[in-house]
XYZ file of C-alpha atoms in Angstrom:
224
model
C 0.000 0.000 0.000
C 1.267 3.483 -0.885
C 1.290 5.217 2.544
C 3.015 8.295 1.120
C 0.000 9.220 -0.996
C -2.087 9.546 2.165
C 0.390 11.421 4.344
C 0.291 14.958 2.946
C -3.504 15.111 2.473
C -3.905 13.956 6.083
C -1.326 16.436 7.404
C -3.013 19.276 5.514
C -6.423 18.117 6.742
C -5.143 17.942 10.343
C -3.705 21.457 10.054
C -6.906 22.873 8.559
C -9.171 21.148 11.090
C -6.841 22.103 13.949
C -6.708 25.796 13.006
C -10.461 25.856 12.372
C -11.161 24.097 15.689
C -8.990 26.523 17.666
C -10.685 29.455 15.975
C -14.152 28.018 16.667
C -13.345 27.195 20.305
C -11.960 30.655 21.066
C -14.787 32.377 19.201
C -17.491 30.276 20.891
C -15.978 30.675 24.375
C -15.543 34.432 23.848
C -19.123 34.783 22.568
C -20.821 32.726 25.251
C -18.623 34.040 28.051
C -20.503 37.281 27.423
C -23.884 35.520 27.662
C -25.051 35.562 31.304
C -26.542 32.342 32.632
C -30.198 32.904 33.550
C -29.804 30.877 36.753
C -26.992 33.175 37.906
C -24.861 30.170 38.911
C -21.088 30.189 38.507
C -19.275 27.360 36.747
C -18.155 26.017 40.126
C -21.728 26.068 41.412
C -22.980 24.316 38.293
C -20.328 21.642 38.826
C -21.286 21.164 42.490
C -24.959 20.970 41.520
C -24.342 18.316 38.859
C -22.063 16.205 41.057
C -24.564 16.382 43.922
C -27.451 15.276 41.715
C -25.306 12.474 40.292
C -24.612 11.226 43.820
C -20.878 11.949 43.551
C -19.509 13.277 46.842
C -15.796 12.420 46.629
C -14.792 14.798 43.802
C -13.467 18.245 44.681
C -14.079 21.283 42.468
C -10.981 23.496 42.382
C -9.872 26.626 40.588
C -6.636 26.580 38.583
C -4.673 29.389 36.944
C -4.758 28.180 33.352
C -6.744 29.610 30.426
C -8.873 26.832 28.896
C -6.929 24.324 31.000
C -10.108 22.870 32.460
C -9.915 19.136 33.119
C -10.938 16.283 35.371
C -8.105 14.479 37.160
C -9.270 10.900 37.825
C -6.153 10.020 39.844
C -6.910 12.671 42.484
C -10.651 12.989 41.807
C -10.333 16.716 41.185
C -12.406 18.786 38.810
C -10.082 21.647 37.834
C -11.596 24.809 36.357
C -9.840 27.881 34.972
C -10.715 31.269 36.522
C -13.185 32.274 33.783
C -15.034 28.976 34.187
C -14.767 28.587 37.971
C -15.993 32.109 38.696
C -17.853 32.849 35.470
C -21.648 32.992 35.450
C -22.033 32.498 31.727
C -23.316 29.936 29.243
C -19.722 29.002 28.343
C -18.790 28.491 32.012
C -21.811 26.239 32.585
C -21.107 24.163 29.459
C -17.418 23.611 30.139
C -17.983 22.873 33.831
C -20.702 20.383 32.895
C -18.395 18.718 30.367
C -15.750 18.115 33.029
C -18.480 16.790 35.329
C -19.281 14.384 32.495
C -15.799 12.900 32.950
C -16.318 12.609 36.710
C -19.589 10.772 36.078
C -17.834 8.498 33.558
C -15.263 7.680 36.240
C -17.901 7.000 38.869
C -19.867 4.777 36.474
C -16.731 2.930 35.278
C -17.232 4.032 31.668
C -15.078 1.569 29.709
C -13.346 3.970 27.249
C -12.312 6.246 30.145
C -10.975 3.268 32.069
C -8.983 2.246 29.001
C -7.644 5.768 28.505
C -6.503 5.894 32.116
C -4.628 2.621 31.557
C -2.723 3.900 28.509
C -1.915 7.404 29.878
C 1.489 6.405 31.435
C 2.651 4.725 28.215
C 1.419 7.685 26.150
C 3.264 10.183 28.345
C 6.456 8.144 28.014
C 5.985 7.923 24.247
C 5.470 11.700 24.037
C 8.802 12.279 25.812
C 10.537 10.383 22.990
C 9.059 12.587 20.253
C 12.094 14.955 19.965
C 14.378 11.976 19.205
C 11.873 10.553 16.730
C 11.343 13.858 14.922
C 15.047 14.753 14.676
C 16.487 11.294 14.054
C 13.621 9.605 12.263
C 11.955 12.304 10.203
C 14.944 14.572 9.453
C 17.925 12.171 9.326
C 16.181 8.909 8.369
C 17.920 6.847 11.065
C 16.224 3.464 10.717
C 16.260 2.582 14.420
C 14.620 5.895 15.302
C 12.105 5.476 12.486
C 11.061 2.153 14.047
C 10.936 3.812 17.462
C 8.807 6.551 15.911
C 6.357 3.972 14.577
C 5.952 2.576 18.091
C 5.608 6.088 19.566
C 3.016 7.285 17.063
C 1.143 3.990 17.294
C 0.768 4.641 21.018
C -0.252 8.272 20.475
C -2.722 7.283 17.750
C -4.279 4.673 20.033
C -4.611 7.260 22.812
C -6.232 9.805 20.498
C -8.565 7.139 19.134
C -9.699 6.222 22.652
C -10.009 9.896 23.578
C -12.657 10.626 20.912
C -15.519 8.590 22.444
C -14.491 9.732 25.939
C -14.751 13.424 25.004
C -17.885 13.115 22.872
C -19.623 11.088 25.575
C -18.700 13.657 28.249
C -20.151 16.431 26.073
C -23.289 14.402 25.435
C -23.719 13.842 29.174
C -23.148 17.553 29.847
C -25.798 18.669 27.363
C -28.330 16.177 28.709
C -27.673 16.932 32.391
C -27.865 20.718 31.987
C -31.261 20.526 30.294
C -32.585 17.655 32.378
C -32.004 19.536 35.633
C -33.096 22.895 34.255
C -29.674 24.490 34.719
C -29.880 26.100 31.263
C -32.753 27.310 29.115
C -33.372 25.979 25.602
C -31.682 29.038 24.108
C -28.695 28.646 26.450
C -28.476 24.949 25.543
C -27.810 25.965 21.924
C -24.832 28.010 23.124
C -23.531 25.083 25.186
C -23.767 22.882 22.084
C -21.755 25.375 20.045
C -18.982 25.590 22.641
C -18.676 21.831 23.221
C -18.976 20.864 19.552
C -16.155 23.271 18.683
C -13.968 21.838 21.453
C -14.566 18.298 20.189
C -13.038 19.194 16.811
C -9.648 19.703 18.451
C -9.567 15.993 19.333
C -10.473 15.050 15.763
C -7.568 17.160 14.484
C -5.171 15.534 16.968
C -6.194 12.054 15.792
C -5.770 12.921 12.106
C -2.336 14.404 12.818
C -1.210 11.311 14.751
C -2.359 9.010 11.927
C -0.581 11.139 9.306
C 2.720 11.047 11.218
C 2.406 7.310 11.753
C 1.837 6.739 8.017
C 4.827 8.958 7.170
C 7.119 6.834 9.361
C 5.675 3.599 7.954
C 6.402 4.867 4.437
C 10.012 5.702 5.386
C 10.486 2.316 7.032
C 9.386 0.568 3.829
C 11.940 2.560 1.823
């Protein structure tokens, strides 16, 4: 199979989707950060409300100093929200806080893809640390041993990104459902939440396409 023919279209596609996704995320967050939430709740309060209604009492909601660095840490059971989300009383804050709560609910319910992602995180982090050697030695100097190492590294990264897609989409789906189900957002506000979370999901699609493209590039070089 001619891997080379697929590499550049995929790399271009990943770049286009990635740039578009970043633009959409920033635009959606900026737009809906200016849209006050009718309930008047902050992102932190929305998170506490969702966790309480889900029967989850062992997850802490904490503020962190990182723009769009919101995440759920399953190892410490911490829901970490950036200042604009933790303190914000906007549609964007509610949507992003609810999304991270979706991960906490996945963890509590032993959602299989999340469990699998947690298992592969250490190997993925180790693989990511090897990327400078792979890029310099494998992609620029065509050192065969580093090309083979690169194939292993990008196989691991591709697997992680592949697992991440259902985890992120499911968390967003849970967030949208929970917010409306419990009346934490109005129908009009729910449309804004959808726009924010759908834009964020594209970033994971771009990351997967990029990982696949780099893996195919190394496979093509190994064959030569």
